[in-house]
PDB file of C-alpha atoms in Angstrom:
ATOM      1  CA  MET D1178      76.050 108.377  61.995  1.00 73.00           C
ATOM      2  CA  GLN D1179      75.250 106.228  64.990  1.00 76.00           C
ATOM      3  CA  PRO D1180      74.207 102.668  64.456  1.00 78.00           C
ATOM      4  CA  THR D1181      70.711 102.243  65.873  1.00 83.00           C
ATOM      5  CA  ILE D1182      68.617  99.246  66.589  1.00 83.00           C
ATOM      6  CA  SER D1183      64.794  99.406  66.042  1.00 88.00           C
ATOM      7  CA  ILE D1184      62.602  97.673  68.726  1.00 90.00           C
ATOM      8  CA  PRO D1185      58.897  97.080  67.784  1.00 91.00           C
ATOM      9  CA  GLN D1186      56.775  99.165  70.045  1.00 91.00           C
ATOM     10  CA  HIS D1187      54.770  95.962  71.344  1.00 90.00           C
ATOM     11  CA  TRP D1188      58.049  94.417  72.537  1.00 92.00           C
ATOM     12  CA  PRO D1189      59.278  95.391  76.070  1.00 93.00           C
ATOM     13  CA  TYR D1190      62.745  97.091  76.056  1.00 94.00           C
ATOM     14  CA  PRO D1191      65.675  94.917  76.971  1.00 95.00           C
ATOM     15  CA  ARG D1192      67.096  95.309  80.478  1.00 95.00           C
ATOM     16  CA  PHE D1193      70.681  95.050  79.332  1.00 96.00           C
ATOM     17  CA  ASN D1194      72.734  96.579  76.541  1.00 93.00           C
ATOM     18  CA  LEU D1195      75.180  95.332  73.912  1.00 93.00           C
ATOM     19  CA  GLU D1196      78.807  95.319  75.541  1.00 92.00           C
ATOM     20  CA  GLN D1197      77.565  95.651  78.974  1.00 94.00           C
ATOM     21  CA  HIS D1198      79.621  93.941  81.595  1.00 94.00           C
ATOM     22  CA  THR D1199      77.685  91.655  83.877  1.00 96.00           C
ATOM     23  CA  GLN D1200      78.302  89.198  86.619  1.00 96.00           C
ATOM     24  CA  GLN D1201      78.191  86.265  83.894  1.00 96.00           C
ATOM     25  CA  GLY D1202      80.310  88.177  81.170  1.00 95.00           C
ATOM     26  CA  ILE D1203      80.133  90.686  78.486  1.00 94.00           C
ATOM     27  CA  ILE D1204      76.833  90.951  76.385  1.00 96.00           C
ATOM     28  CA  LEU D1205      77.776  90.331  72.652  1.00 95.00           C
ATOM     29  CA  GLY D1206      74.172  89.822  71.342  1.00 95.00           C
ATOM     30  CA  LEU D1207      70.600  89.716  72.214  1.00 94.00           C
ATOM     31  CA  TYR D1208      67.482  88.246  70.683  1.00 93.00           C
ATOM     32  CA  TYR D1209      63.699  88.169  71.515  1.00 95.00           C
ATOM     33  CA  TYR D1210      61.173  85.479  71.459  1.00 94.00           C
ATOM     34  CA  PRO D1211      57.827  87.195  71.121  1.00 93.00           C
ATOM     35  CA  SER D1212      54.824  85.819  72.873  1.00 91.00           C
ATOM     36  CA  GLY D1213      52.632  83.405  70.611  1.00 92.00           C
ATOM     37  CA  THR D1214      55.579  82.121  68.743  1.00 93.00           C
ATOM     38  CA  GLU D1215      56.850  78.464  68.683  1.00 94.00           C
ATOM     39  CA  LEU D1216      60.014  79.437  70.300  1.00 91.00           C
ATOM     40  CA  ALA D1217      58.155  81.326  73.075  1.00 91.00           C
ATOM     41  CA  LYS D1218      55.887  78.448  73.695  1.00 93.00           C
ATOM     42  CA  GLN D1219      59.022  76.035  74.049  1.00 92.00           C
ATOM     43  CA  PHE D1220      61.427  78.372  75.869  1.00 88.00           C
ATOM     44  CA  ASN D1221      59.334  81.287  77.203  1.00 90.00           C
ATOM     45  CA  ASP D1222      58.944  84.489  75.682  1.00 93.00           C
ATOM     46  CA  GLY D1223      61.330  87.482  76.322  1.00 94.00           C
ATOM     47  CA  TRP D1224      64.856  88.579  75.756  1.00 96.00           C
ATOM     48  CA  ARG D1225      67.825  86.123  75.416  1.00 96.00           C
ATOM     49  CA  TYR D1226      71.359  87.477  75.724  1.00 97.00           C
ATOM     50  CA  VAL D1227      74.673  86.055  74.251  1.00 97.00           C
ATOM     51  CA  LEU D1228      77.601  86.347  76.772  1.00 97.00           C
ATOM     52  CA  MET D1229      81.193  85.797  76.727  1.00 96.00           C
ATOM     53  CA  PRO D1230      82.695  85.341  80.142  1.00 93.00           C
ATOM     54  CA  ASN D1231      85.631  87.465  79.291  1.00 84.00           C
ATOM     55  CA  LYS D1232      87.424  88.813  76.329  1.00 81.00           C
ATOM     56  CA  ASN D1233      89.876  86.119  76.279  1.00 84.00           C
ATOM     57  CA  SER D1234      87.352  83.208  76.140  1.00 87.00           C
ATOM     58  CA  ASP D1235      85.901  81.276  73.227  1.00 89.00           C
ATOM     59  CA  GLU D1236      83.167  80.172  75.436  1.00 94.00           C
ATOM     60  CA  ILE D1237      79.530  81.579  74.851  1.00 95.00           C
ATOM     61  CA  SER D1238      76.461  81.302  77.017  1.00 95.00           C
ATOM     62  CA  TYR D1239      72.757  82.111  76.133  1.00 94.00           C
ATOM     63  CA  LEU D1240      71.039  83.254  79.199  1.00 96.00           C
ATOM     64  CA  GLN D1241      67.403  84.627  79.871  1.00 95.00           C
ATOM     65  CA  GLU D1242      67.107  88.162  81.209  1.00 94.00           C
ATOM     66  CA  ASN D1243      66.402  86.890  84.854  1.00 94.00           C
ATOM     67  CA  GLN D1244      69.514  84.937  84.735  1.00 96.00           C
ATOM     68  CA  ILE D1245      71.758  87.913  84.456  1.00 97.00           C
ATOM     69  CA  GLN D1246      73.021  90.105  87.205  1.00 97.00           C
ATOM     70  CA  PRO D1247      74.608  93.502  86.666  1.00 96.00           C
ATOM     71  CA  LEU D1248      77.858  94.484  88.259  1.00 96.00           C
ATOM     72  CA  THR D1249      78.005  96.695  91.295  1.00 96.00           C
ATOM     73  CA  PRO D1250      79.307 100.217  90.568  1.00 96.00           C
ATOM     74  CA  GLU D1251      82.479  99.173  92.433  1.00 97.00           C
ATOM     75  CA  GLU D1252      83.143  95.909  90.267  1.00 96.00           C
ATOM     76  CA  LEU D1253      82.318  97.984  87.104  1.00 94.00           C
ATOM     77  CA  PHE D1254      84.750 100.698  88.193  1.00 96.00           C
ATOM     78  CA  SER D1255      87.494  98.010  88.758  1.00 95.00           C
ATOM     79  CA  GLU D1256      86.780  96.195  85.413  1.00 92.00           C
ATOM     80  CA  ILE D1257      86.957  99.419  83.484  1.00 93.00           C
ATOM     81  CA  THR D1258      90.105 100.723  85.389  1.00 96.00           C
ATOM     82  CA  ALA D1259      91.756  97.358  84.518  1.00 93.00           C
ATOM     83  CA  GLU D1260      90.969  97.760  80.957  1.00 91.00           C
ATOM     84  CA  ILE D1261      92.341 101.339  80.659  1.00 96.00           C
ATOM     85  CA  GLU D1262      95.467 100.117  82.326  1.00 97.00           C
ATOM     86  CA  PHE D1263      95.775  97.372  79.869  1.00 95.00           C
ATOM     87  CA  TYR D1264      95.240  99.609  76.854  1.00 96.00           C
ATOM     88  CA  GLN D1265      97.705 102.354  78.253  1.00 98.00           C
ATOM     89  CA  GLN D1266     100.340  99.566  78.181  1.00 97.00           C
ATOM     90  CA  GLN D1267      99.496  98.550  74.803  1.00 97.00           C
ATOM     91  CA  ILE D1268      99.837 102.211  73.779  1.00 97.00           C
ATOM     92  CA  SER D1269     103.202 102.581  75.437  1.00 96.00           C
ATOM     93  CA  ILE D1270     104.618  99.510  73.682  1.00 97.00           C
ATOM     94  CA  LEU D1271     103.276 100.566  70.235  1.00 96.00           C
ATOM     95  CA  GLN D1272     105.021 103.938  70.944  1.00 94.00           C
ATOM     96  CA  GLN D1273     108.261 102.354  71.667  1.00 94.00           C
ATOM     97  CA  GLN D1274     107.958 100.297  68.473  1.00 94.00           C
ATOM     98  CA  LEU D1275     107.274 103.461  66.557  1.00 93.00           C
ATOM     99  CA  ALA D1276     110.222 105.344  68.087  1.00 92.00           C
ATOM    100  CA  VAL D1277     112.531 102.346  66.800  1.00 92.00           C
ATOM    101  CA  VAL D1278     111.076 102.449  63.397  1.00 91.00           C
ATOM    102  CA  THR D1279     111.215 106.174  63.093  1.00 87.00           C
ATOM    103  CA  GLY D1280     114.569 106.414  64.666  1.00 84.00           C
ATOM    104  CA  GLY D1281     112.938 108.481  67.554  1.00 72.00           C
ATOM    105  CA  PHE D1282     111.317 111.042  65.188  1.00 69.00           C
ATOM    106  CA  THR D1283     107.445 111.062  65.160  1.00 62.00           C
ATOM    107  CA  ASN D1284     104.806 113.739  64.447  1.00 64.00           C
ATOM    108  CA  ALA D1285     103.179 113.236  67.858  1.00 55.00           C
TER     109      ALA D1285
END
């Protein structure tokens, strides 16, 4: 079963998705200030996003939708390619460790 998020029909749909890579970082969360609420009066209504600059950071930023810039297709391709290469290296290391533990015999 796929996890789902329900958004009330009278709210606009968010422009960005969870885990989306942007110029400002990776989107970890989002929340909405509905118009007519105290938070919306104080900070403007609309979507807010929680971003982390990169996976190795402990920094978090909270940005409005208009403060976020998507990556270009080339930038996104580069980030995804780098991530694939990282995980391929991790798999190779784990396979070597497994070979040592099993004496070279695996079911793979």
